Amino acid sequence: MMSRYTPLHASPPVTLFHDGHCPFCQQEVAWLEKHRHREHIALVDIQANDFNPQAYGQEFNAMMGQLHLKDSKGEWYIGMDASRALYAVLGYRRLVKISCLPGIRGAMNAGYRFCPSPN
């Protein structure tokens, strides 16, 4: 069972699955490519012609609309928890911990669900 602090325990390296057609994702990926801990992250564009979601045990439609992150232990994080796990791996654990607090967690999860999607 996942606790609200589970994203803090994501184990690098991680693989971030993102929508390469999404403007928000494009900005985030551009920032990640320059990050000092870039070596901890593999970036996979789920819109790439050669992407096969079944190779990861996933369905394309389920991956659309929210980030998916898989850590080195095989744990999956989806949506806002994928963002939390990513930022924990990048060294922003204190901010992630704050984002996991009751009230803040719910508000951030709701905000994530209402972010505009290009699809």
N, CA, C and O atoms as a MOPAC input file, in Angstrom:
PM7 MOZYME 1SCF
protein

 N      0.83800 1    -1.18000 1     0.00000 1
 C      0.00000 1     0.00000 1     0.00000 1
 C      0.88900 1     1.25000 1     0.00000 1
 O      1.85800 1     1.34500 1     0.75200 1
 N      0.53400 1     2.18900 1    -0.85100 1
 C      1.32400 1     3.41500 1    -0.94500 1
 C      0.89100 1     4.39300 1     0.14100 1
 O     -0.30000 1     4.62700 1     0.34900 1
 N      1.87300 1     4.95400 1     0.82400 1
 C      1.57300 1     6.02200 1     1.77200 1
 C      1.70000 1     7.34800 1     1.03500 1
 O      2.18200 1     7.40000 1    -0.09600 1
 N      1.26900 1     8.40300 1     1.68100 1
 C      1.37400 1     9.70400 1     1.02000 1
 C      2.82000 1    10.11400 1     0.80600 1
 O      3.09500 1    10.98900 1    -0.01400 1
 N      3.76300 1     9.48900 1     1.53900 1
 C      5.18300 1     9.82000 1     1.40000 1
 C      5.93300 1     8.86300 1     0.47500 1
 O      7.14700 1     8.99700 1     0.31900 1
 N      5.25100 1     7.91200 1    -0.13500 1
 C      5.90200 1     6.94200 1    -1.01600 1
 C      6.74800 1     7.60300 1    -2.09900 1
 O      7.84600 1     7.11200 1    -2.36400 1
 N      6.30800 1     8.69000 1    -2.74600 1
 C      7.15100 1     9.29500 1    -3.78800 1
 C      8.53100 1     9.73100 1    -3.29800 1
 O      9.45700 1     9.85400 1    -4.10000 1
 N      8.67900 1     9.96400 1    -2.00000 1
 C      9.98500 1    10.34300 1    -1.45500 1
 C     10.99200 1     9.20500 1    -1.56100 1
 O     12.19900 1     9.42800 1    -1.47000 1
 N     10.49900 1     7.99500 1    -1.75100 1
 C     11.36700 1     6.82200 1    -1.76100 1
 C     11.63900 1     6.28800 1    -3.16400 1
 O     12.14500 1     5.17500 1    -3.31100 1
 N     11.31400 1     7.05400 1    -4.18500 1
 C     11.61800 1     6.62900 1    -5.55500 1
 C     13.12100 1     6.41100 1    -5.67300 1
 O     13.92200 1     7.20800 1    -5.18400 1
 N     13.48000 1     5.33300 1    -6.32200 1
 C     14.88200 1     4.93100 1    -6.40100 1
 C     15.45400 1     5.23000 1    -7.78800 1
 O     14.97500 1     4.68400 1    -8.78200 1
 N     16.48000 1     6.09700 1    -7.86600 1
 C     17.07900 1     6.40700 1    -9.16200 1
 C     17.93000 1     5.24100 1    -9.66600 1
 O     18.38300 1     4.42100 1    -8.86700 1
 N     18.14600 1     5.15900 1   -10.95000 1
 C     17.60300 1     6.06400 1   -11.97100 1
 C     16.12100 1     5.80200 1   -12.21200 1
 O     15.60400 1     4.72000 1   -11.93500 1
 N     15.46200 1     6.82100 1   -12.73300 1
 C     14.03700 1     6.73100 1   -13.02700 1
 C     13.81900 1     6.97700 1   -14.51600 1
 O     14.64600 1     7.58600 1   -15.19500 1
 N     12.68600 1     6.48800 1   -14.99900 1
 C     12.27800 1     6.74100 1   -16.37900 1
 C     10.99900 1     7.55600 1   -16.33900 1
 O     10.00300 1     7.14000 1   -15.74800 1
 N     11.03500 1     8.71300 1   -16.97000 1
 C      9.87300 1     9.59800 1   -17.03200 1
 C      9.24000 1     9.47300 1   -18.41100 1
 O      9.88500 1     9.73700 1   -19.42600 1
 N      7.98400 1     9.07300 1   -18.44100 1
 C      7.21700 1     8.93400 1   -19.68100 1
 C      6.37200 1    10.18900 1   -19.83000 1
 O      5.55000 1    10.49800 1   -18.96700 1
 N      6.57400 1    10.90400 1   -20.92000 1
 C      5.90000 1    12.19400 1   -21.11000 1
 C      5.32300 1    12.27900 1   -22.51100 1
 O      5.72800 1    11.54800 1   -23.41500 1
 N      4.36900 1    13.18400 1   -22.67400 1
 C      3.72300 1    13.44400 1   -23.96100 1
 C      4.51100 1    14.52900 1   -24.68000 1
 O      4.44000 1    15.70100 1   -24.31200 1
 N      5.25600 1    14.14300 1   -25.69500 1
 C      6.09300 1    15.07800 1   -26.43300 1
 C      5.32500 1    16.14000 1   -27.19300 1
 O      5.93000 1    17.09500 1   -27.68000 1
 N      3.99800 1    16.00400 1   -27.31200 1
 C      3.18100 1    17.01500 1   -27.98000 1
 C      2.61400 1    18.03700 1   -27.00400 1
 O      2.03400 1    19.03800 1   -27.42400 1
 N      2.77300 1    17.79900 1   -25.72100 1
 C      2.21900 1    18.67300 1   -24.68000 1
 C      3.17900 1    19.83100 1   -24.41400 1
 O      4.33900 1    19.59700 1   -24.07700 1
 N      2.71700 1    21.08200 1   -24.56000 1
 C      3.59600 1    22.23400 1   -24.32800 1
 C      4.17300 1    22.27800 1   -22.90600 1
 O      5.33600 1    22.63700 1   -22.72300 1
 N      3.37600 1    21.91800 1   -21.91500 1
 C      3.88300 1    21.90300 1   -20.53200 1
 C      4.98400 1    20.86000 1   -20.38200 1
 O      6.01600 1    21.11100 1   -19.76000 1
 N      4.74700 1    19.68600 1   -20.96100 1
 C      5.74800 1    18.61100 1   -20.89700 1
 C      7.02600 1    19.02400 1   -21.62600 1
 O      8.12800 1    18.74300 1   -21.15300 1
 N      6.88600 1    19.68100 1   -22.75900 1
 C      8.05600 1    20.12200 1   -23.52200 1
 C      8.92100 1    21.06400 1   -22.69000 1
 O     10.14700 1    20.95500 1   -22.70300 1
 N      8.29200 1    21.98400 1   -21.97100 1
 C      9.04800 1    22.91400 1   -21.12400 1
 C      9.74800 1    22.17300 1   -19.99500 1
 O     10.91100 1    22.44300 1   -19.69600 1
 N      9.04500 1    21.24600 1   -19.37500 1
 C      9.62300 1    20.47700 1   -18.27200 1
 C     10.80300 1    19.63600 1   -18.75500 1
 O     11.84000 1    19.58000 1   -18.09300 1
 N     10.64900 1    18.98800 1   -19.89700 1
 C     11.72000 1    18.15300 1   -20.45200 1
 C     12.93600 1    19.01100 1   -20.80200 1
 O     14.07000 1    18.60000 1   -20.55500 1
 N     12.71600 1    20.18500 1   -21.36800 1
 C     13.83900 1    21.07700 1   -21.69400 1
 C     14.60600 1    21.44700 1   -20.42700 1
 O     15.83600 1    21.49200 1   -20.43600 1
 N     13.88700 1    21.71100 1   -19.34000 1
 C     14.53300 1    22.02200 1   -18.06400 1
 C     15.27800 1    20.80200 1   -17.52600 1
 O     16.40700 1    20.91900 1   -17.04900 1
 N     14.64500 1    19.63100 1   -17.60500 1
 C     15.27200 1    18.40500 1   -17.09700 1
 C     16.55200 1    18.06400 1   -17.85200 1
 O     17.51500 1    17.58100 1   -17.25800 1
 N     16.56400 1    18.31300 1   -19.15600 1
 C     17.74700 1    17.99700 1   -19.96100 1
 C     18.96400 1    18.81000 1   -19.53500 1
 O     20.09700 1    18.41400 1   -19.81000 1
 N     18.74700 1    19.93300 1   -18.87100 1
 C     19.85000 1    20.78800 1   -18.41400 1
 C     20.13900 1    20.62400 1   -16.92300 1
 O     21.08600 1    21.21900 1   -16.40700 1
 N     19.34300 1    19.83400 1   -16.23900 1
 C     19.45400 1    19.71500 1   -14.78300 1
 C     20.75800 1    19.03600 1   -14.37800 1
 O     21.25600 1    18.15800 1   -15.08200 1
 N     21.30100 1    19.44800 1   -13.24400 1
 C     22.58500 1    18.90200 1   -12.77800 1
 C     22.49900 1    17.41700 1   -12.43000 1
 O     23.52800 1    16.74300 1   -12.38900 1
 N     21.30700 1    16.89400 1   -12.17900 1
 C     21.14300 1    15.46500 1   -11.89400 1
 C     20.50500 1    14.72600 1   -13.07100 1
 O     19.82400 1    13.71800 1   -12.88300 1
 N     20.72500 1    15.22200 1   -14.26100 1
 C     20.14400 1    14.65900 1   -15.48500 1
 C     20.43700 1    13.16800 1   -15.63300 1
 O     19.63300 1    12.42600 1   -16.19800 1
 N     21.59200 1    12.73000 1   -15.12500 1
 C     21.97900 1    11.32200 1   -15.29000 1
 C     21.04900 1    10.37500 1   -14.53000 1
 O     21.09300 1     9.16800 1   -14.76300 1
 N     20.21900 1    10.88200 1   -13.64000 1
 C     19.28800 1    10.05100 1   -12.87400 1
 C     17.96300 1     9.82000 1   -13.60200 1
 O     17.10000 1     9.09500 1   -13.10700 1
 N     17.80300 1    10.43900 1   -14.78400 1
 C     16.50800 1    10.41000 1   -15.46000 1
 C     16.65300 1     9.97300 1   -16.91200 1
 O     17.46100 1    10.52200 1   -17.66000 1
 N     15.86500 1     8.98400 1   -17.29800 1
 C     15.70700 1     8.64600 1   -18.71500 1
 C     14.37000 1     9.25300 1   -19.14100 1
 O     13.36200 1     9.09300 1   -18.45200 1
 N     14.36700 1     9.93800 1   -20.26200 1
 C     13.15900 1    10.59100 1   -20.76000 1
 C     12.61500 1     9.80600 1   -21.94300 1
 O     13.33600 1     9.53600 1   -22.90400 1
 N     11.33800 1     9.44000 1   -21.87000 1
 C     10.70600 1     8.67000 1   -22.93800 1
 C      9.47200 1     9.42600 1   -23.41000 1
 O      8.55100 1     9.68400 1   -22.63500 1
 N      9.46700 1     9.77500 1   -24.68900 1
 C      8.33300 1    10.46500 1   -25.30700 1
 C      7.33000 1     9.41400 1   -25.76600 1
 O      7.62100 1     8.62900 1   -26.66800 1
 N      6.15700 1     9.39600 1   -25.15300 1
 C      5.16700 1     8.38600 1   -25.51700 1
 C      4.52900 1     8.66300 1   -26.87900 1
 O      3.80900 1     7.81400 1   -27.40500 1
 N      4.78600 1     9.84200 1   -27.45700 1
 C      4.28600 1    10.16000 1   -28.79700 1
 C      5.28000 1     9.76200 1   -29.89300 1
 O      4.96700 1     9.86700 1   -31.07800 1
 N      6.46400 1     9.31000 1   -29.50700 1
 C      7.47200 1     8.91300 1   -30.49800 1
 C      6.97200 1     7.70100 1   -31.28500 1
 O      6.30300 1     6.82300 1   -30.74100 1
 N      7.31000 1     7.67100 1   -32.57200 1
 C      6.85400 1     6.58100 1   -33.44100 1
 C      7.28300 1     5.20500 1   -32.95600 1
 O      6.56800 1     4.22500 1   -33.16000 1
 N      8.44300 1     5.12300 1   -32.31500 1
 C      8.95100 1     3.82100 1   -31.88600 1
 C      8.56200 1     3.45400 1   -30.44700 1
 O      9.03000 1     2.44200 1   -29.92500 1
 N      7.71900 1     4.26000 1   -29.80400 1
 C      7.31900 1     3.94400 1   -28.43100 1
 C      6.30000 1     2.81200 1   -28.41800 1
 O      5.31000 1     2.84700 1   -29.14900 1
 N      6.54700 1     1.81100 1   -27.58300 1
 C      5.65100 1     0.66700 1   -27.44000 1
 C      5.24700 1     0.54800 1   -25.96900 1
 O      6.01900 1     0.02400 1   -25.16500 1
 N      4.06300 1     1.02000 1   -25.60300 1
 C      3.66400 1     0.98200 1   -24.19500 1
 C      3.56100 1    -0.43400 1   -23.63800 1
 O      3.77900 1    -0.64800 1   -22.44500 1
 N      3.22900 1    -1.40500 1   -24.49300 1
 C      3.12100 1    -2.78400 1   -24.02500 1
 C      4.46200 1    -3.31500 1   -23.51900 1
 O      4.49300 1    -4.20600 1   -22.67000 1
 N      5.56300 1    -2.77700 1   -24.02900 1
 C      6.88700 1    -3.19100 1   -23.55400 1
 C      7.07400 1    -2.83300 1   -22.07800 1
 O      7.93400 1    -3.39800 1   -21.40200 1
 N      6.27600 1    -1.90200 1   -21.58800 1
 C      6.33400 1    -1.47300 1   -20.19000 1
 C      5.11500 1    -1.95300 1   -19.40100 1
 O      4.92700 1    -1.57500 1   -18.24500 1
 N      4.29100 1    -2.78700 1   -20.03500 1
 C      3.09000 1    -3.27600 1   -19.36800 1
 C      2.00600 1    -2.22800 1   -19.23300 1
 O      1.18000 1    -2.29900 1   -18.32300 1
 N      2.00300 1    -1.25100 1   -20.13400 1
 C      1.05000 1    -0.14000 1   -20.07000 1
 C      0.24500 1    -0.05800 1   -21.36400 1
 O      0.59000 1    -0.68200 1   -22.36800 1
 N     -0.81800 1     0.71300 1   -21.32200 1
 C     -1.63200 1     1.02000 1   -22.49100 1
 C     -1.45200 1     2.49800 1   -22.82400 1
 O     -1.40100 1     3.34300 1   -21.93000 1
 N     -1.35600 1     2.80200 1   -24.11200 1
 C     -1.11700 1     4.17900 1   -24.54400 1
 C     -2.16700 1     5.14000 1   -23.99000 1
 O     -1.82000 1     6.18200 1   -23.43300 1
 N     -3.44700 1     4.79800 1   -24.13900 1
 C     -4.51000 1     5.71000 1   -23.69300 1
 C     -4.44800 1     5.97300 1   -22.19600 1
 O     -4.78800 1     7.06700 1   -21.74600 1
 N     -4.02100 1     4.99000 1   -21.42600 1
 C     -3.89500 1     5.17700 1   -19.97700 1
 C     -2.73000 1     6.10700 1   -19.64100 1
 O     -2.74100 1     6.77200 1   -18.60500 1
 N     -1.73100 1     6.15200 1   -20.51500 1
 C     -0.55800 1     6.99500 1   -20.26000 1
 C     -0.77100 1     8.44000 1   -20.69800 1
 O     -0.07300 1     9.34500 1   -20.24000 1
 N     -1.72800 1     8.64700 1   -21.57800 1
 C     -2.00400 1     9.99800 1   -22.05700 1
 C     -2.67300 1    10.82200 1   -20.96200 1
 O     -3.51600 1    10.32000 1   -20.21900 1
 N     -2.29300 1    12.07300 1   -20.87200 1
 C     -2.95800 1    12.98700 1   -19.95800 1
 C     -2.33100 1    13.09600 1   -18.58700 1
 O     -2.67800 1    13.99200 1   -17.81700 1
 N     -1.39800 1    12.18500 1   -18.26300 1
 C     -0.70200 1    12.32200 1   -16.98800 1
 C      0.65900 1    11.65400 1   -17.06200 1
 O      0.85300 1    10.64900 1   -17.74500 1
 N      1.59300 1    12.24800 1   -16.33600 1
 C      2.94800 1    11.70000 1   -16.30600 1
 C      2.94900 1    10.31300 1   -15.69100 1
 O      2.15400 1     9.99800 1   -14.80400 1
 N      3.86100 1     9.49700 1   -16.18500 1
 C      4.13700 1     8.19200 1   -15.59400 1
 C      5.63200 1     8.14100 1   -15.34300 1
 O      6.42400 1     8.56300 1   -16.18500 1
 N      6.01600 1     7.62800 1   -14.19400 1
 C      7.42000 1     7.49200 1   -13.85100 1
 C      7.62900 1     6.10000 1   -13.26900 1
 O      6.85900 1     5.63900 1   -12.42600 1
 N      8.67800 1     5.44500 1   -13.73300 1
 C      9.04000 1     4.12300 1   -13.22000 1
 C     10.43200 1     4.22500 1   -12.61700 1
 O     11.35800 1     4.71900 1   -13.26000 1
 N     10.58100 1     3.75200 1   -11.36700 1
 C     11.89600 1     3.83800 1   -10.73800 1
 C     12.68300 1     2.54600 1   -10.92900 1
 O     12.19200 1     1.59100 1   -11.53200 1
 N     13.90400 1     2.52700 1   -10.41000 1
 C     14.79600 1     1.38900 1   -10.63500 1
 C     14.33300 1     0.11800 1    -9.93100 1
 O     14.81000 1    -0.97000 1   -10.25300 1
 N     13.41100 1     0.23700 1    -8.97600 1
 C     12.85500 1    -0.93800 1    -8.29700 1
 C     11.60900 1    -1.46000 1    -9.01000 1
 O     11.01300 1    -2.45000 1    -8.58600 1
 N     11.21600 1    -0.78500 1   -10.10300 1
 C     10.03200 1    -1.20600 1   -10.84200 1
 C      8.73700 1    -0.59900 1   -10.34200 1
 O      7.66000 1    -0.97100 1   -10.80700 1
 N      8.82300 1     0.33300 1    -9.39900 1
 C      7.62400 1     1.00200 1    -8.87300 1
 C      7.15000 1     2.06200 1    -9.86400 1
 O      7.95700 1     2.80100 1   -10.42700 1
 N      5.84300 1     2.12800 1   -10.07000 1
 C      5.24100 1     3.12400 1   -10.94400 1
 C      4.63200 1     4.24500 1   -10.10800 1
 O      4.04100 1     4.00400 1    -9.05500 1
 N      4.78400 1     5.46300 1   -10.59200 1
 C      4.18300 1     6.65300 1    -9.99100 1
 C      3.43800 1     7.36100 1   -11.11900 1
 O      3.97500 1     7.53000 1   -12.21400 1
 N      2.21100 1     7.77200 1   -10.85000 1
 C      1.36100 1     8.33200 1   -11.90000 1
 C      0.80000 1     9.67500 1   -11.45000 1
 O      0.47200 1     9.87700 1   -10.28100 1
 N      0.69900 1    10.59600 1   -12.42600 1
 C      0.11200 1    11.90000 1   -12.15000 1
 C      1.00000 1    12.73700 1   -11.24800 1
 O      2.21200 1    12.80800 1   -11.44700 1
 N      0.39100 1    13.36800 1   -10.25600 1
 C      1.14200 1    14.23500 1    -9.34800 1
 C      2.18900 1    13.44400 1    -8.57500 1
 O      3.24600 1    13.98400 1    -8.25000 1
 N      1.91800 1    12.17300 1    -8.27400 1
 C      2.92400 1    11.35600 1    -7.59200 1
 C      4.14600 1    11.13000 1    -8.47900 1
 O      5.25500 1    10.98900 1    -7.96400 1
 N      3.96800 1    11.09300 1    -9.79200 1
 C      5.12000 1    10.99900 1   -10.70300 1
 C      5.96600 1    12.26400 1   -10.59200 1
 O      7.19500 1    12.19100 1   -10.56600 1
 N      5.31600 1    13.41400 1   -10.52700 1
 C      6.05200 1    14.67300 1   -10.35300 1
 C      6.77400 1    14.69100 1    -9.01300 1
 O      7.93300 1    15.09800 1    -8.93100 1
 N      6.08900 1    14.25100 1    -7.96700 1
 C      6.72100 1    14.21600 1    -6.64100 1
 C      7.94600 1    13.30000 1    -6.64200 1
 O      9.00700 1    13.67700 1    -6.14500 1
 N      7.79600 1    12.10300 1    -7.20000 1
 C      8.91200 1    11.15200 1    -7.23700 1
 C     10.07800 1    11.72200 1    -8.04000 1
 O     11.23400 1    11.59800 1    -7.63600 1
 N      9.77400 1    12.34600 1    -9.17300 1
 C     10.80900 1    12.95600 1   -10.00300 1
 C     11.58300 1    14.01100 1    -9.21700 1
 O     12.81400 1    14.00400 1    -9.20800 1
 N     10.86200 1    14.91400 1    -8.56000 1
 C     11.53000 1    15.98200 1    -7.82300 1
 C     12.28600 1    15.45800 1    -6.60600 1
 O     13.30000 1    16.03900 1    -6.21800 1
 N     11.81800 1    14.38300 1    -6.00300 1
 C     12.56800 1    13.76900 1    -4.89900 1
 C     13.90200 1    13.23600 1    -5.40400 1
 O     14.93400 1    13.42100 1    -4.75800 1
 N     13.88400 1    12.57300 1    -6.55800 1
 C     15.11400 1    12.04200 1    -7.15700 1
 C     16.06700 1    13.17600 1    -7.52100 1
 O     17.28500 1    13.01600 1    -7.44600 1
 N     15.51500 1    14.31700 1    -7.91200 1
 C     16.34700 1    15.45900 1    -8.29900 1
 C     16.89600 1    16.23300 1    -7.10000 1
 O     17.66700 1    17.17700 1    -7.27300 1
 N     16.50700 1    15.84300 1    -5.89400 1
 C     17.06200 1    16.48000 1    -4.70900 1
 C     16.16500 1    17.49300 1    -4.02400 1
 O     16.60800 1    18.18700 1    -3.10900 1
 N     14.92200 1    17.59000 1    -4.44300 1
 C     13.99700 1    18.55900 1    -3.85500 1
 C     13.07100 1    17.88500 1    -2.83100 1
 O     11.86700 1    18.13900 1    -2.81200 1
 N     13.64100 1    17.03700 1    -1.99300 1
 C     12.87900 1    16.21800 1    -1.06000 1
 C     12.06900 1    17.05400 1    -0.05800 1
 O     10.94700 1    16.68000 1     0.28100 1
 N     12.61300 1    18.16000 1     0.41100 1
 C     11.87100 1    18.98400 1     1.37700 1
 C     10.59400 1    19.53500 1     0.75600 1
 O      9.53500 1    19.52500 1     1.38500 1
 N     10.69700 1    20.01400 1    -0.47200 1
 C      9.50100 1    20.52100 1    -1.15300 1
 C      8.50200 1    19.40200 1    -1.40400 1
 O      7.29400 1    19.59600 1    -1.26500 1
 N      9.00700 1    18.23300 1    -1.77100 1
 C      8.12200 1    17.08900 1    -2.00200 1
 C      7.41700 1    16.71400 1    -0.70200 1
 O      6.21900 1    16.43100 1    -0.70100 1
 N      8.15000 1    16.71100 1     0.38900 1
 C      7.55100 1    16.36500 1     1.68700 1
 C      6.42000 1    17.33700 1     2.03200 1
 O      5.36600 1    16.92200 1     2.51400 1
 N      6.64200 1    18.62400 1     1.78400 1
 C      5.59000 1    19.61900 1     2.03000 1
 C      4.38500 1    19.33100 1     1.14400 1
 O      3.24400 1    19.44900 1     1.59100 1
 N      4.63000 1    18.95400 1    -0.11300 1
 C      3.52700 1    18.68300 1    -1.04500 1
 C      2.73800 1    17.43500 1    -0.66900 1
 O      1.65600 1    17.20400 1    -1.20800 1
 N      3.26400 1    16.63100 1     0.24700 1
 C      2.59000 1    15.40800 1     0.69400 1
 C      1.71700 1    15.62900 1     1.92700 1
 O      0.97900 1    14.73100 1     2.33000 1
 N      1.79500 1    16.80500 1     2.52200 1
 C      1.02800 1    17.06900 1     3.74100 1
 C     -0.46900 1    17.11800 1     3.44300 1
 O     -0.87900 1    17.56900 1     2.37400 1
 N     -1.28500 1    16.65200 1     4.39500 1
 C     -2.74000 1    16.70000 1     4.20100 1
 C     -3.19000 1    18.12200 1     3.85200 1
 O     -2.64900 1    19.09900 1     4.36900 1
 N     -4.15000 1    18.21700 1     3.00100 1
 C     -4.63500 1    19.52100 1     2.54200 1
 C     -3.84100 1    20.00400 1     1.34900 1
 O     -4.40700 1    20.26900 1     0.28900 1
 N     -2.54400 1    20.12100 1     1.51200 1
 C     -1.68000 1    20.54300 1     0.39900 1
 C     -1.66500 1    19.45100 1    -0.66500 1
 O     -1.76700 1    19.73700 1    -1.85800 1
 N     -1.53700 1    18.19800 1    -0.22900 1
 C     -1.51800 1    17.07000 1    -1.16200 1
 C     -2.78900 1    17.04000 1    -2.01400 1
 O     -2.72600 1    16.93300 1    -3.23900 1
 N     -3.93800 1    17.13400 1    -1.35100 1
 C     -5.20800 1    17.09200 1    -2.06900 1
 C     -5.36000 1    18.24300 1    -3.04900 1
 O     -5.83000 1    18.05700 1    -4.17200 1
 N     -4.96200 1    19.42800 1    -2.62200 1
 C     -5.06600 1    20.60300 1    -3.49600 1
 C     -4.15500 1    20.46000 1    -4.71300 1
 O     -4.54800 1    20.79000 1    -5.83200 1
 N     -2.93300 1    19.96500 1    -4.48900 1
 C     -2.00400 1    19.79500 1    -5.61600 1
 C     -2.48000 1    18.69200 1    -6.55700 1
 O     -2.36300 1    18.82500 1    -7.77600 1
 N     -3.01400 1    17.60700 1    -6.00300 1
 C     -3.54100 1    16.53500 1    -6.84600 1
 C     -4.69800 1    17.04400 1    -7.69900 1
 O     -4.78100 1    16.73500 1    -8.88800 1
 N     -5.59000 1    17.82400 1    -7.08900 1
 C     -6.72400 1    18.38500 1    -7.82800 1
 C     -6.23400 1    19.34800 1    -8.90100 1
 O     -6.72700 1    19.32400 1   -10.02800 1
 N     -5.27400 1    20.18900 1    -8.56100 1
 C     -4.71400 1    21.11900 1    -9.54100 1
 C     -4.08300 1    20.40100 1   -10.71300 1
 O     -4.21900 1    20.83400 1   -11.85700 1
 N     -3.39500 1    19.30900 1   -10.43900 1
 C     -2.76600 1    18.52800 1   -11.50800 1
 C     -3.83100 1    17.98600 1   -12.45800 1
 O     -3.65700 1    18.03300 1   -13.67600 1
 N     -4.92700 1    17.47400 1   -11.91400 1
 C     -5.98900 1    16.89600 1   -12.75600 1
 C     -6.63400 1    17.94100 1   -13.65800 1
 O     -7.14500 1    17.61300 1   -14.72900 1
 N     -6.61000 1    19.19900 1   -13.22500 1
 C     -7.26800 1    20.24100 1   -14.00500 1
 C     -6.31300 1    21.03000 1   -14.89400 1
 O     -6.72200 1    21.98400 1   -15.55600 1
 N     -5.04400 1    20.63400 1   -14.90800 1
 C     -4.10000 1    21.28000 1   -15.83200 1
 C     -4.56000 1    21.02500 1   -17.25600 1
 O     -5.01900 1    19.92900 1   -17.57500 1
 N     -4.44200 1    22.02200 1   -18.10600 1
 C     -4.87700 1    21.83400 1   -19.48900 1
 C     -4.04400 1    20.78600 1   -20.20000 1
 O     -2.82600 1    20.72000 1   -20.03700 1
 N     -4.70800 1    19.98600 1   -20.97700 1
 C     -4.05200 1    18.96600 1   -21.78600 1
 C     -4.30000 1    19.29600 1   -23.24800 1
 O     -5.39500 1    19.73500 1   -23.60100 1
 N     -3.29700 1    19.09000 1   -24.11500 1
 C     -3.48500 1    19.42100 1   -25.52400 1
 C     -4.41000 1    18.44900 1   -26.23200 1
 O     -4.80400 1    18.69300 1   -27.37200 1
 N     -4.76200 1    17.35600 1   -25.57900 1
 C     -5.58600 1    16.32100 1   -26.23700 1
 C     -6.98300 1    16.28600 1   -25.68600 1
 O     -7.80000 1    15.47700 1   -26.12700 1

